[in-house]
Amino acid sequence: MTRSLDREALIASPRRASDSSSDESGGASYGRYSFEYADDDVSVILPPDDIVRAVPGKLSIWTLLVVIMELCERLAHYGGSLMFTIYLQKILYQSKPQAIALNRVSSFMSYGTTILGAVIADQWLGKFKTILVFASLYFAGLLLLAISSTDYYITRGFGLAGFCISVYAFIGFGTGGIKANVSSFMAEQIPLGYKPTKTPGVYEDSKLTIERGFRYFYWSINLGAFIGQLVCPQVAKHKSYSLAFMVPAVVFFVGIVVFIAGSKRYIKKKPQGTVLTKVWRCMRYARKNKKEGQSHWLDGALGAQSVEWNDEFVIGLQRGLRACKIFLFYPVYFALCGSMGDNFINQGLTMKRPDWLSVDQLNAINCLVLVIAIPIFDNFVFPLLRRMGLRMGPIARITTGFSIVVCAFVYVTILQKVIYTTGPYYDFTAPGTPEGATNDISVWFQIVSYAAVAIAEIFASVTALELAFSQAPTELKSVLTAVYLSTICGGSLIGMVLAIWGGDPQVLYVFAAETAVLAIVTAVFYFCFQHYDDIVTKQDQFKS
């Protein structure tokens, strides 16, 4: 029996928005209706007949091992990369604009290589082996960075070359290969479907468990970053940059060992071969078999006989393409968030601070807020919203995140203006302004900036990771995750261009322009996708 090609039917689920109601316990009550697929091998997960409320389940130990590995990798990444801006200026004698550009290139390489990691995993090695291969490359880069930053190599002119080789080649490619796969590999450890609890009518829903998994995955990222950003700059300040760069290498080695420990118990999905060729053939078939009245151009591939895909793949491809449209709005968001690693640090260098504080350590405020806030949002804020019948869909969450960043950068722009109107050096352009000059304004005013961006990440960044996993066909989960992560690469590219105006006093106008652009992007984004929340709520879950 073939299914209707009505647009809503394509993304319908066993629950209708009109059949859904909230109860005082914080869950949603679900109605039922059936739906026929053309393929016998498509198996939809239906809610139990007696379901009253859905809740997230607990994360397994094997899921947590992946989370711990990510914690160690992010400690290595952020602990090391946080020091780049000051290291490049103070040790390798690069100017502010040069340091900003070099720092953004490192981010560009880290996230520009995610597509490569995704293709290798989905077509040849699988996620587990791909993560291990790229982790080895990453570890070698960390060791090279630590060695090249010793006085022996810096005095012989190898410091900058060693930095570029280790960061752009080894660490950049290693990061890309890991990031493309580790979040989706984590989510694959969560069994799909509904599991009864001790309370009648209350079931654990894998959709909510996966949503929880991504929140705590992001929590681990920021716990690792928080520790790295506290420890590494202090080691650099009181010992040496070489030793400070060695700390991430040691921690990451521990993370690799922890990850390998769960090898025999992980759910490992086999690579699917030339999946991108499959996508191309499906798209070409849909174009050739396009019928009048179709709501989506891929509808022509539904119900096809004797082909390598089924309806589930076609529907997943439609969802994935829609997610890609959403991700197109992320580069501007990441261009602003990326300022925490360079422009915020340079701003802090012009402000009064205690002798014991390395100004780049204020990035730890961002991570600390996330470490504290994510459990609060997971256990209190989001359940409270569900009890009120206000479960926020992905578009509402992303729009909220973008809006918070806009407000944060209004504050950053005002703060930069205040710095320039406060003596004794004002905008630092007067002749004779000493190196390291600061104005009489406390660096602690930056706390608001870092904290606001952190709250925004809970809404925008976590949601995007979740979308990249939930909206892709099984074979394309790494690829769609890589597409999302490549938007960070896009943000870094924007940052590289804006680095031309990263010095004083032009940076003030950069902050103002970025704020205005993201405000416009946020409004356009919500206008284009506001209807998508209802669509996602009613989507099918497939057993595969």
XYZ file of C-alpha atoms in Angstrom:
544
model
C 0.000 0.000 0.000
C 1.462 3.352 -0.959
C 1.295 6.387 1.239
C -0.130 9.774 0.452
C 2.353 12.328 -0.825
C 0.739 15.099 1.198
C 3.475 17.227 2.773
C 2.237 16.853 6.329
C 1.950 13.104 5.899
C 5.585 12.888 4.911
C 6.689 14.057 8.320
C 3.707 12.945 10.373
C 4.049 10.866 13.488
C 1.718 8.689 15.530
C 0.874 11.733 17.602
C -1.106 14.756 16.439
C -0.501 18.195 17.849
C -4.237 18.459 18.441
C -4.234 15.150 20.344
C -1.456 16.222 22.612
C -2.132 17.707 26.010
C -0.043 18.437 29.036
C -0.568 16.933 32.433
C 0.398 18.305 35.791
C 3.345 15.926 36.030
C 5.187 17.612 33.216
C 4.720 15.266 30.241
C 2.624 15.245 27.113
C -0.416 13.033 26.559
C -0.478 11.403 23.152
C -3.196 10.391 20.762
C -2.779 7.686 18.080
C -3.345 7.323 14.415
C -1.915 4.872 11.900
C 0.027 5.536 8.756
C 0.992 3.235 5.868
C 4.427 3.141 4.272
C 5.128 1.737 0.834
C 8.052 -0.387 2.016
C 7.632 -3.488 4.148
C 11.077 -2.937 5.687
C 10.167 0.441 7.178
C 9.275 -0.046 10.828
C 7.897 2.909 12.759
C 8.107 3.147 16.541
C 4.587 3.836 17.827
C 3.824 5.107 21.337
C 2.184 2.492 23.617
C -1.613 2.612 23.762
C -1.651 3.481 27.463
C 0.991 6.218 27.409
C 0.109 9.248 29.503
C 3.475 10.882 29.906
C 6.926 10.514 28.331
C 10.125 11.098 30.312
C 13.833 10.832 29.455
C 15.674 7.670 30.494
C 19.037 7.303 32.221
C 22.258 7.253 30.218
C 24.143 3.936 30.163
C 27.743 3.541 31.338
C 28.804 2.973 27.720
C 27.248 6.258 26.711
C 29.068 7.930 29.584
C 32.435 6.502 28.469
C 32.015 8.355 25.178
C 31.061 11.477 27.120
C 34.190 11.167 29.291
C 36.373 10.823 26.203
C 34.820 13.997 24.797
C 35.465 15.752 28.123
C 39.183 14.916 27.844
C 39.344 15.930 24.179
C 37.678 19.274 24.868
C 39.982 19.898 27.842
C 42.874 19.355 25.453
C 41.322 21.527 22.755
C 40.217 24.493 24.823
C 43.062 24.290 27.331
C 45.506 24.559 24.452
C 43.704 26.858 22.027
C 42.821 29.367 24.752
C 46.528 30.192 25.061
C 47.048 30.734 21.330
C 46.175 34.452 21.226
C 48.582 35.481 23.994
C 51.220 32.883 22.983
C 51.281 34.219 19.442
C 51.604 37.822 20.624
C 53.953 37.463 23.603
C 56.180 34.554 22.546
C 56.007 34.499 18.738
C 55.707 38.319 18.412
C 52.646 38.477 16.184
C 50.469 41.624 16.089
C 46.892 41.666 17.373
C 45.317 41.286 13.906
C 47.834 38.555 13.001
C 47.163 36.644 16.219
C 43.400 36.876 15.683
C 43.725 35.651 12.092
C 46.027 32.742 13.027
C 43.687 31.751 15.851
C 40.660 31.797 13.531
C 42.586 29.691 10.978
C 43.044 27.017 13.660
C 39.279 26.950 14.227
C 38.705 26.942 10.470
C 40.914 23.865 10.038
C 39.397 22.061 13.015
C 35.846 22.332 11.725
C 36.537 22.536 7.996
C 37.800 18.942 8.037
C 34.682 17.456 9.625
C 33.210 16.419 6.261
C 36.302 14.279 5.608
C 35.896 12.534 8.968
C 32.200 11.932 8.326
C 32.748 10.428 4.874
C 35.511 8.118 6.144
C 33.264 6.904 8.979
C 30.067 6.458 6.978
C 31.691 4.842 3.958
C 34.727 2.879 5.159
C 35.786 2.625 8.806
C 32.690 3.198 10.911
C 32.522 5.786 13.690
C 34.519 3.927 16.362
C 37.607 3.229 14.227
C 37.467 6.674 12.634
C 37.471 8.347 16.041
C 40.509 6.277 17.093
C 42.464 7.023 13.903
C 41.901 10.768 14.116
C 42.502 10.768 17.881
C 45.976 9.337 17.228
C 46.669 12.111 14.727
C 45.389 14.672 17.238
C 47.610 13.284 20.024
C 50.683 13.464 17.768
C 49.870 17.130 17.074
C 49.613 17.933 20.772
C 53.046 16.410 21.379
C 54.553 18.345 18.453
C 53.024 21.614 19.724
C 54.507 21.062 23.191
C 57.943 20.262 21.744
C 57.983 23.167 19.254
C 57.121 25.671 22.008
C 60.272 24.911 24.017
C 62.961 27.604 24.188
C 65.293 25.386 22.155
C 63.074 25.451 19.051
C 61.725 28.997 19.483
C 65.233 30.486 19.629
C 66.057 28.584 16.433
C 63.108 30.082 14.568
C 60.912 26.965 14.529
C 58.257 28.294 16.929
C 55.779 29.676 14.373
C 56.389 26.872 11.863
C 55.919 24.265 14.594
C 52.722 25.977 15.699
C 51.272 25.992 12.171
C 52.218 22.379 11.403
C 50.976 20.935 14.681
C 47.775 23.023 14.925
C 46.663 23.226 11.312
C 47.687 19.762 10.076
C 47.678 17.324 12.993
C 45.326 18.899 15.545
C 43.072 20.462 12.900
C 42.463 17.219 11.011
C 42.278 15.236 14.247
C 39.626 17.526 15.680
C 37.572 17.403 12.486
C 37.584 13.607 12.326
C 36.558 13.255 15.965
C 33.925 15.990 16.069
C 32.140 14.664 12.980
C 31.487 11.340 14.689
C 31.697 11.430 18.457
C 28.333 13.091 19.223
C 26.355 10.798 16.909
C 28.309 7.772 18.188
C 27.254 8.770 21.707
C 23.602 9.013 20.667
C 23.764 5.622 18.941
C 24.422 4.031 22.333
C 20.844 4.970 23.331
C 18.319 2.245 22.292
C 15.350 3.628 20.373
C 11.746 3.217 21.488
C 9.620 3.383 24.627
C 10.435 1.689 27.922
C 7.862 1.383 30.739
C 8.660 2.821 34.152
C 7.318 1.783 37.554
C 4.544 4.359 37.186
C 1.627 3.150 35.012
C 1.234 5.181 31.842
C 4.678 6.768 32.167
C 7.288 5.636 29.627
C 10.887 6.501 28.921
C 10.980 8.001 25.412
C 14.251 7.636 23.495
C 13.653 11.005 21.826
C 13.816 12.696 25.220
C 16.736 10.484 26.302
C 18.701 11.502 23.209
C 17.833 15.141 23.909
C 19.166 14.645 27.451
C 22.239 12.862 26.109
C 23.167 15.813 23.933
C 22.723 18.230 26.827
C 25.091 16.232 29.021
C 27.448 15.691 26.101
C 27.624 19.472 25.803
C 27.968 19.668 29.592
C 31.049 17.422 29.399
C 32.505 19.621 26.670
C 32.300 22.622 28.947
C 33.462 20.842 32.094
C 36.569 19.779 30.196
C 36.998 23.270 28.762
C 36.517 24.825 32.213
C 39.254 22.684 33.774
C 41.588 23.232 30.835
C 41.058 26.971 30.812
C 41.760 27.221 34.536
C 44.837 25.011 34.602
C 46.710 25.550 31.334
C 47.073 29.384 31.418
C 48.336 29.180 35.013
C 50.927 26.574 34.037
C 52.006 28.849 31.171
C 52.137 31.879 33.471
C 54.162 30.251 36.252
C 56.116 27.562 34.373
C 56.292 27.550 30.571
C 54.124 27.283 27.476
C 55.779 24.004 26.594
C 54.638 22.416 29.843
C 51.218 24.071 29.494
C 50.775 22.498 26.043
C 51.922 19.112 27.387
C 49.054 19.021 29.916
C 46.380 18.653 27.175
C 48.438 15.866 25.554
C 48.534 13.831 28.773
C 44.825 14.319 29.499
C 43.824 13.426 25.948
C 45.849 10.208 26.137
C 43.796 9.263 29.216
C 40.610 10.007 27.257
C 41.674 7.690 24.442
C 42.300 4.881 26.938
C 38.860 5.396 28.527
C 37.212 5.345 25.102
C 38.921 2.099 24.130
C 37.797 0.508 27.433
C 34.206 0.301 26.186
C 35.126 -1.121 22.788
C 33.516 -4.539 23.253
C 30.229 -3.162 24.595
C 29.543 -0.267 22.232
C 26.778 -0.388 19.659
C 28.817 -0.112 16.441
C 26.895 0.417 13.248
C 28.690 -0.815 10.160
C 29.656 1.670 7.445
C 27.154 1.741 4.605
C 29.563 2.069 1.676
C 29.238 4.862 -0.845
C 26.371 6.621 0.916
C 26.887 9.924 -0.921
C 26.479 8.076 -4.213
C 23.259 6.639 -2.837
C 22.079 10.152 -2.015
C 22.913 11.339 -5.532
C 21.053 8.425 -7.150
C 18.024 8.986 -4.916
C 17.938 12.677 -5.824
C 18.368 11.959 -9.524
C 15.580 9.361 -9.415
C 13.288 11.826 -7.636
C 13.925 14.464 -10.298
C 13.195 12.056 -13.130
C 9.996 10.799 -11.489
C 8.623 14.106 -10.294
C 4.818 14.219 -10.371
C 2.487 17.161 -10.354
C 1.085 18.027 -6.954
C 4.117 16.843 -4.956
C 4.902 18.889 -1.883
C 8.631 18.142 -1.972
C 10.870 17.492 -4.939
C 12.147 14.250 -3.321
C 8.614 12.790 -3.206
C 9.285 11.185 -6.582
C 11.650 8.713 -4.881
C 8.971 7.434 -2.461
C 7.596 3.981 -3.114
C 10.325 3.179 -5.654
C 10.780 -0.502 -6.436
C 14.092 -2.391 -6.791
C 16.249 0.497 -5.630
C 18.855 0.780 -2.880
C 16.759 3.046 -0.652
C 13.406 2.845 1.081
C 10.844 5.424 2.144
C 12.567 5.885 5.487
C 15.759 6.990 3.729
C 13.868 9.425 1.479
C 12.007 10.967 4.416
C 15.258 11.201 6.390
C 16.924 12.888 3.430
C 14.102 15.435 3.282
C 14.496 16.144 6.986
C 18.260 16.393 6.610
C 18.003 18.913 3.775
C 15.650 21.007 5.881
C 18.149 20.866 8.764
C 20.866 22.058 6.359
C 18.741 25.110 5.587
C 18.580 25.824 9.315
C 22.351 25.439 9.644
C 22.913 28.076 6.945
C 22.108 30.705 9.594
C 24.779 29.497 12.036
C 28.024 30.992 10.615
C 27.076 34.507 11.756
C 26.222 33.160 15.224
C 29.583 31.361 15.441
C 31.467 34.398 14.141
C 30.276 36.263 17.229
C 30.786 33.376 19.662
C 34.309 32.910 18.301
C 35.204 36.352 19.637
C 35.592 34.784 23.078
C 38.873 33.264 21.903
C 40.429 36.468 20.562
C 38.536 39.792 20.598
C 37.243 39.279 24.146
C 40.790 38.435 25.277
C 42.220 41.511 23.571
C 39.482 43.597 25.171
C 40.409 42.187 28.571
C 44.088 43.002 28.002
C 43.140 46.702 27.953
C 41.357 46.517 31.346
C 42.606 46.511 34.949
C 42.998 43.020 36.429
C 44.653 41.269 39.393
C 48.263 40.161 38.966
C 47.336 36.519 39.524
C 44.804 36.473 36.673
C 45.691 35.571 33.103
C 43.007 37.411 31.131
C 42.337 34.464 28.809
C 41.155 32.509 31.859
C 37.920 34.494 31.894
C 36.780 32.072 29.188
C 36.367 29.659 32.079
C 33.376 31.760 33.189
C 31.589 30.684 30.018
C 32.286 27.017 30.752
C 31.445 27.292 34.458
C 28.047 28.805 33.673
C 27.347 25.946 31.240
C 28.459 23.277 33.729
C 26.082 24.709 36.350
C 23.221 25.722 34.063
C 22.818 22.604 31.883
C 21.707 20.325 34.790
C 19.408 23.103 36.014
C 17.784 23.455 32.598
C 17.574 19.672 32.170
C 16.072 18.911 35.585
C 14.032 22.026 36.314
C 13.601 24.587 33.533
C 12.630 22.344 30.602
C 10.425 19.998 32.748
C 8.675 23.084 34.156
C 8.016 24.351 30.636
C 6.614 20.932 29.646
C 4.313 20.936 32.676
C 3.058 24.318 31.514
C 2.437 22.865 28.034
C 5.299 24.941 26.611
C 7.800 22.373 25.395
C 10.177 24.445 23.284
C 10.780 23.072 19.825
C 14.157 23.411 18.096
C 13.316 26.649 16.275
C 12.117 28.334 19.453
C 15.289 27.246 21.256
C 17.611 28.354 18.455
C 15.848 31.720 18.127
C 16.182 32.206 21.885
C 19.893 31.412 21.698
C 20.514 33.797 18.818
C 18.587 36.550 20.617
C 20.637 36.139 23.788
C 23.876 36.503 21.789
C 22.504 39.703 20.227
C 21.844 41.093 23.717
C 25.300 39.966 24.863
C 26.987 41.829 22.016
C 24.984 44.969 22.662
C 26.605 44.817 26.096
C 30.064 44.043 24.610
C 29.788 47.025 22.246
C 28.775 49.372 25.055
C 31.592 48.019 27.241
C 34.150 48.654 24.475
C 32.883 52.228 24.137
C 33.195 52.725 27.905
C 36.782 51.423 27.798
C 37.670 53.982 25.108
C 36.094 56.841 27.076
C 37.937 55.912 30.276
C 41.486 57.136 30.875
C 44.323 57.241 31.017
C 44.969 55.765 27.546
C 41.464 55.977 26.045
C 41.540 54.279 22.611
C 45.298 53.395 22.829
C 46.187 55.266 19.639
C 48.067 58.190 21.174
C 51.840 58.369 20.512
C 53.882 56.871 23.338
C 51.178 54.463 24.545
C 53.189 51.734 26.346
C 52.921 48.030 25.541
C 50.312 46.370 27.753
C 48.649 49.674 28.676
C 45.300 49.425 30.491
C 42.491 51.858 31.230
C 40.913 52.330 34.646
C 38.032 49.887 34.249
C 37.805 46.450 35.836
C 38.118 43.312 33.718
C 35.347 41.732 35.807
C 32.807 43.637 33.704
C 33.492 40.979 31.078
C 31.793 38.303 33.186
C 28.383 39.312 31.809
C 29.576 38.786 28.230
C 30.942 35.292 28.835
C 27.947 34.199 30.926
C 25.361 35.415 28.410
C 27.023 33.564 25.523
C 27.032 30.417 27.695
C 23.260 30.533 28.219
C 22.790 31.124 24.505
C 24.779 27.955 23.728
C 22.342 25.819 25.736
C 19.573 26.913 23.402
C 21.344 27.233 20.043
C 24.429 24.985 19.989
C 23.014 21.962 21.853
C 19.841 22.052 19.754
C 21.820 22.057 16.506
C 23.759 18.929 17.547
C 20.487 17.231 18.420
C 18.950 18.216 15.064
C 21.978 16.960 13.148
C 21.500 13.522 14.695
C 17.699 13.252 14.757
C 17.004 14.602 11.265
C 19.450 12.456 9.279
C 19.001 8.975 7.784
C 21.041 6.348 9.643
C 23.776 6.356 7.011
C 24.124 10.153 7.014
C 24.226 11.032 10.706
C 27.967 11.757 10.707
C 27.700 13.689 7.453
C 24.893 15.917 8.739
C 26.766 16.474 12.006
C 29.793 17.464 9.922
C 27.660 19.866 7.882
C 26.569 21.567 11.104
C 30.118 21.707 12.480
C 31.339 23.182 9.194
C 29.250 26.253 10.031
C 31.791 26.900 12.810
C 34.339 26.867 10.005
C 32.177 29.458 8.224
C 32.113 31.590 11.351
C 35.901 31.354 11.572
C 36.185 32.481 7.964
C 34.084 35.548 8.778
C 36.320 36.129 11.795
C 39.455 35.927 9.646
C 38.115 38.662 7.379
C 37.072 40.847 10.318
C 40.499 40.366 11.920
C 41.714 43.109 9.575
C 39.846 45.542 11.840
C 40.665 43.706 15.090
C 42.923 46.411 16.482
C 42.074 49.548 18.432
C 39.836 51.481 17.872
C 38.264 49.732 14.835
C 37.131 46.746 16.916
C 34.339 48.885 18.387
C 32.729 49.177 14.955
C 33.238 45.455 14.351
C 31.279 44.651 17.525
C 28.481 47.046 16.540
C 28.229 45.666 13.004
C 28.219 42.037 14.179
C 25.432 42.812 16.634
C 23.244 44.422 13.967
C 23.817 41.622 11.459
C 22.945 38.839 13.910
C 19.799 40.708 14.980
C 18.636 40.780 11.356
C 19.638 37.125 10.833
C 17.655 36.100 13.922
C 14.492 37.826 12.706
C 14.789 36.299 9.225
C 15.516 32.858 10.712
C 12.386 32.855 12.873
C 10.229 34.121 10.017
C 11.454 31.326 7.724
C 11.280 28.385 10.138
C 8.751 29.160 12.879
C 6.358 26.473 11.550
C 9.022 23.770 11.817
C 8.541 23.139 15.547
C 5.122 21.546 14.942
C 6.573 19.401 12.155
C 9.395 18.025 14.328
C 6.993 17.266 17.184
C 4.891 15.048 14.891
C 7.750 13.169 13.225
C 8.067 9.391 13.145
C 10.839 7.540 14.920
C 12.188 4.618 12.875
C 13.496 1.452 14.504
C 16.657 1.477 12.410
